[in-house]
C-alpha atoms as an extended CHARMM CRD file, in Angstrom:
* protein
*
       113  EXT
         1         1  MET       CA             93.9000000000       95.6340000000       77.4230000000  PROA      1               0.0000000000
         2         2  SER       CA             91.2630000000       93.1650000000       76.3910000000  PROA      2               0.0000000000
         3         3  THR       CA             88.0400000000       92.2000000000       78.0570000000  PROA      3               0.0000000000
         4         4  ARG       CA             85.9010000000       89.1150000000       77.7980000000  PROA      4               0.0000000000
         5         5  ASP       CA             83.5060000000       91.2130000000       75.7560000000  PROA      5               0.0000000000
         6         6  ASP       CA             85.5160000000       93.2230000000       73.2370000000  PROA      6               0.0000000000
         7         7  ASP       CA             82.4070000000       95.3250000000       72.4680000000  PROA      7               0.0000000000
         8         8  SER       CA             82.8690000000       97.0090000000       75.8460000000  PROA      8               0.0000000000
         9         9  LYS       CA             86.4720000000       97.8940000000       75.0010000000  PROA      9               0.0000000000
        10        10  ALA       CA             85.7600000000      101.4530000000       73.8310000000  PROA      10              0.0000000000
        11        11  LEU       CA             83.9150000000      102.3970000000       77.0060000000  PROA      11              0.0000000000
        12        12  LEU       CA             86.5940000000      100.8730000000       79.2270000000  PROA      12              0.0000000000
        13        13  GLN       CA             89.6390000000      102.5130000000       77.6210000000  PROA      13              0.0000000000
        14        14  GLY       CA             90.0070000000      104.9470000000       80.5380000000  PROA      14              0.0000000000
        15        15  THR       CA             90.1700000000      102.2390000000       83.1890000000  PROA      15              0.0000000000
        16        16  LEU       CA             93.7960000000      101.1730000000       82.7730000000  PROA      16              0.0000000000
        17        17  ASP       CA             95.3110000000      103.8700000000       85.0010000000  PROA      17              0.0000000000
        18        18  LEU       CA             92.9120000000      103.0740000000       87.8260000000  PROA      18              0.0000000000
        19        19  LEU       CA             93.5540000000       99.3330000000       87.5090000000  PROA      19              0.0000000000
        20        20  VAL       CA             97.3340000000       99.8130000000       87.5530000000  PROA      20              0.0000000000
        21        21  LEU       CA             97.1650000000      102.1440000000       90.5540000000  PROA      21              0.0000000000
        22        22  LYS       CA             94.9190000000       99.7140000000       92.4160000000  PROA      22              0.0000000000
        23        23  ALA       CA             97.1400000000       96.7330000000       91.5430000000  PROA      23              0.0000000000
        24        24  LEU       CA            100.1390000000       98.5540000000       93.0080000000  PROA      24              0.0000000000
        25        25  SER       CA             98.3510000000       99.8560000000       96.1060000000  PROA      25              0.0000000000
        26        26  ALA       CA             99.3310000000       96.8850000000       98.2820000000  PROA      26              0.0000000000
        27        27  GLN       CA            102.9330000000       96.2750000000       97.2290000000  PROA      27              0.0000000000
        28        28  PRO       CA            105.5240000000       96.9480000000       94.5180000000  PROA      28              0.0000000000
        29        29  LEU       CA            105.2320000000       94.6810000000       91.4830000000  PROA      29              0.0000000000
        30        30  HSD       CA            107.0560000000       94.1490000000       88.2040000000  PROA      30              0.0000000000
        31        31  GLY       CA            105.1800000000       94.4380000000       84.9080000000  PROA      31              0.0000000000
        32        32  LEU       CA            104.0130000000       90.8260000000       84.7250000000  PROA      32              0.0000000000
        33        33  GLY       CA            103.0030000000       91.0130000000       88.3750000000  PROA      33              0.0000000000
        34        34  VAL       CA            100.8830000000       94.1150000000       87.6500000000  PROA      34              0.0000000000
        35        35  SER       CA             99.1910000000       92.3180000000       84.7590000000  PROA      35              0.0000000000
        36        36  ASN       CA             98.5420000000       89.2150000000       86.8830000000  PROA      36              0.0000000000
        37        37  ARG       CA             97.2050000000       91.2820000000       89.7900000000  PROA      37              0.0000000000
        38        38  ILE       CA             94.7910000000       93.1600000000       87.5030000000  PROA      38              0.0000000000
        39        39  ASN       CA             93.5570000000       89.8410000000       86.1550000000  PROA      39              0.0000000000
        40        40  GLN       CA             93.1070000000       88.5950000000       89.7240000000  PROA      40              0.0000000000
        41        41  ILE       CA             91.2880000000       91.6370000000       91.1470000000  PROA      41              0.0000000000
        42        42  THR       CA             88.9280000000       91.8010000000       88.1520000000  PROA      42              0.0000000000
        43        43  ASN       CA             88.1490000000       88.0750000000       88.3400000000  PROA      43              0.0000000000
        44        44  GLY       CA             89.6750000000       87.5040000000       84.9200000000  PROA      44              0.0000000000
        45        45  THR       CA             87.6590000000       90.2360000000       83.1840000000  PROA      45              0.0000000000
        46        46  PHE       CA             90.7280000000       92.2700000000       82.1800000000  PROA      46              0.0000000000
        47        47  ASP       CA             93.8050000000       90.7770000000       80.5570000000  PROA      47              0.0000000000
        48        48  VAL       CA             96.3160000000       93.6030000000       80.1640000000  PROA      48              0.0000000000
        49        49  LYS       CA             98.8260000000       92.9170000000       77.4300000000  PROA      49              0.0000000000
        50        50  PRO       CA            102.4170000000       94.2670000000       77.4780000000  PROA      50              0.0000000000
        51        51  GLY       CA            101.6730000000       96.5760000000       74.5290000000  PROA      51              0.0000000000
        52        52  SER       CA             99.1360000000       98.4340000000       76.6710000000  PROA      52              0.0000000000
        53        53  LEU       CA            100.7280000000       97.9880000000       80.0810000000  PROA      53              0.0000000000
        54        54  PHE       CA            104.2980000000       99.1690000000       79.5710000000  PROA      54              0.0000000000
        55        55  PRO       CA            103.4430000000      102.4640000000       77.8510000000  PROA      55              0.0000000000
        56        56  ALA       CA            100.9440000000      103.1230000000       80.6730000000  PROA      56              0.0000000000
        57        57  LEU       CA            103.5480000000      102.3370000000       83.3560000000  PROA      57              0.0000000000
        58        58  HSD       CA            106.0440000000      104.6480000000       81.6640000000  PROA      58              0.0000000000
        59        59  ARG       CA            103.4570000000      107.4410000000       81.2980000000  PROA      59              0.0000000000
        60        60  MET       CA            102.4020000000      107.0830000000       84.9310000000  PROA      60              0.0000000000
        61        61  GLU       CA            106.0350000000      107.1390000000       86.0540000000  PROA      61              0.0000000000
        62        62  GLU       CA            106.5740000000      110.3370000000       84.0410000000  PROA      62              0.0000000000
        63        63  ALA       CA            103.4600000000      111.8330000000       85.6930000000  PROA      63              0.0000000000
        64        64  GLY       CA            105.0180000000      111.1600000000       89.1050000000  PROA      64              0.0000000000
        65        65  TRP       CA            102.4100000000      108.5940000000       90.1760000000  PROA      65              0.0000000000
        66        66  LEU       CA            104.8640000000      105.6750000000       90.1630000000  PROA      66              0.0000000000
        67        67  LYS       CA            108.4930000000      105.1480000000       91.0070000000  PROA      67              0.0000000000
        68        68  ALA       CA            110.5180000000      102.2680000000       89.6300000000  PROA      68              0.0000000000
        69        69  GLU       CA            113.4990000000      100.3500000000       90.9290000000  PROA      69              0.0000000000
        70        70  TRP       CA            115.4140000000       97.4630000000       89.4300000000  PROA      70              0.0000000000
        71        71  GLY       CA            115.2820000000       94.2120000000       91.3460000000  PROA      71              0.0000000000
        72        72  GLU       CA            115.1430000000       90.4550000000       90.9530000000  PROA      72              0.0000000000
        73        73  SER       CA            111.9200000000       88.6550000000       90.0680000000  PROA      73              0.0000000000
        74        74  GLU       CA            110.7470000000       85.3320000000       91.5090000000  PROA      74              0.0000000000
        75        75  ASN       CA            112.4900000000       83.4890000000       88.6820000000  PROA      75              0.0000000000
        76        76  LYS       CA            115.8060000000       85.2750000000       89.3660000000  PROA      76              0.0000000000
        77        77  ARG       CA            115.5310000000       87.6250000000       86.3880000000  PROA      77              0.0000000000
        78        78  ARG       CA            116.2590000000       91.3270000000       86.5010000000  PROA      78              0.0000000000
        79        79  ALA       CA            112.9810000000       93.2560000000       86.5080000000  PROA      79              0.0000000000
        80        80  LYS       CA            111.7320000000       96.7710000000       87.0870000000  PROA      80              0.0000000000
        81        81  PHE       CA            109.4840000000       96.9730000000       90.1560000000  PROA      81              0.0000000000
        82        82  TYR       CA            106.8870000000       99.7280000000       90.3240000000  PROA      82              0.0000000000
        83        83  SER       CA            105.3730000000      101.2890000000       93.4280000000  PROA      83              0.0000000000
        84        84  LEU       CA            103.0030000000      104.1600000000       94.1350000000  PROA      84              0.0000000000
        85        85  THR       CA            104.2830000000      107.5820000000       95.1300000000  PROA      85              0.0000000000
        86        86  LYS       CA            102.2960000000      109.9340000000       97.3750000000  PROA      86              0.0000000000
        87        87  ALA       CA            100.9770000000      111.5620000000       94.1980000000  PROA      87              0.0000000000
        88        88  GLY       CA            100.0130000000      108.1110000000       92.9080000000  PROA      88              0.0000000000
        89        89  ARG       CA             98.0460000000      107.3750000000       96.0960000000  PROA      89              0.0000000000
        90        90  ARG       CA             96.2240000000      110.6990000000       95.7300000000  PROA      90              0.0000000000
        91        91  GLN       CA             95.4840000000      109.8890000000       92.0790000000  PROA      91              0.0000000000
        92        92  LEU       CA             94.1550000000      106.4590000000       93.0800000000  PROA      92              0.0000000000
        93        93  GLU       CA             91.8060000000      108.1050000000       95.5850000000  PROA      93              0.0000000000
        94        94  HSD       CA             90.6590000000      110.6860000000       93.0340000000  PROA      94              0.0000000000
        95        95  GLU       CA             90.0380000000      108.1320000000       90.2790000000  PROA      95              0.0000000000
        96        96  THR       CA             88.3150000000      105.7560000000       92.7090000000  PROA      96              0.0000000000
        97        97  GLN       CA             85.8720000000      108.5050000000       93.7020000000  PROA      97              0.0000000000
        98        98  ASP       CA             85.2400000000      109.3670000000       90.0450000000  PROA      98              0.0000000000
        99        99  TRP       CA             84.5430000000      105.7370000000       89.1300000000  PROA      99              0.0000000000
       100       100  GLN       CA             82.2870000000      105.2040000000       92.1380000000  PROA      100             0.0000000000
       101       101  ARG       CA             80.2420000000      108.2300000000       91.0580000000  PROA      101             0.0000000000
       102       102  ILE       CA             80.0900000000      106.9340000000       87.4690000000  PROA      102             0.0000000000
       103       103  ALA       CA             79.0920000000      103.4370000000       88.6240000000  PROA      103             0.0000000000
       104       104  LEU       CA             76.2490000000      104.8410000000       90.7500000000  PROA      104             0.0000000000
       105       105  ALA       CA             75.0160000000      106.9620000000       87.8570000000  PROA      105             0.0000000000
       106       106  MET       CA             75.1070000000      104.0180000000       85.4510000000  PROA      106             0.0000000000
       107       107  SER       CA             73.3300000000      101.8070000000       87.9530000000  PROA      107             0.0000000000
       108       108  ALA       CA             70.5950000000      104.4200000000       88.3440000000  PROA      108             0.0000000000
       109       109  ALA       CA             70.2860000000      104.7680000000       84.5740000000  PROA      109             0.0000000000
       110       110  LEU       CA             69.9450000000      101.0050000000       84.1240000000  PROA      110             0.0000000000
       111       111  ARG       CA             67.2200000000      100.8140000000       86.7940000000  PROA      111             0.0000000000
       112       112  ALA       CA             65.2330000000      103.6570000000       85.2110000000  PROA      112             0.0000000000
       113       113  THR       CA             61.9950000000      102.7340000000       83.4710000000  PROA      113             0.0000000000
């Protein structure tokens, strides 16, 4: 995963799971679709490369957060489509709450004088 500002990369390493879960919350997507959706929902801030994305998808599938089925992509190629499981939806909710708490704390810290 790369960001516009690679200096922020270390801090943002833990965001990939949340971004993948959020990208898949509306509909099943294949790998490239997940990457494109993350780029879209972050207004181009995150560009997830296959070397980061596919190991994360596999790990999340092993954790029971995602299920995968083979299907046909828009360009008629065979592709694996990922969707959230019930456990994945719970994980999305949990991670969303954690990140909202972190964002509020960081905002407060930045406003402090």
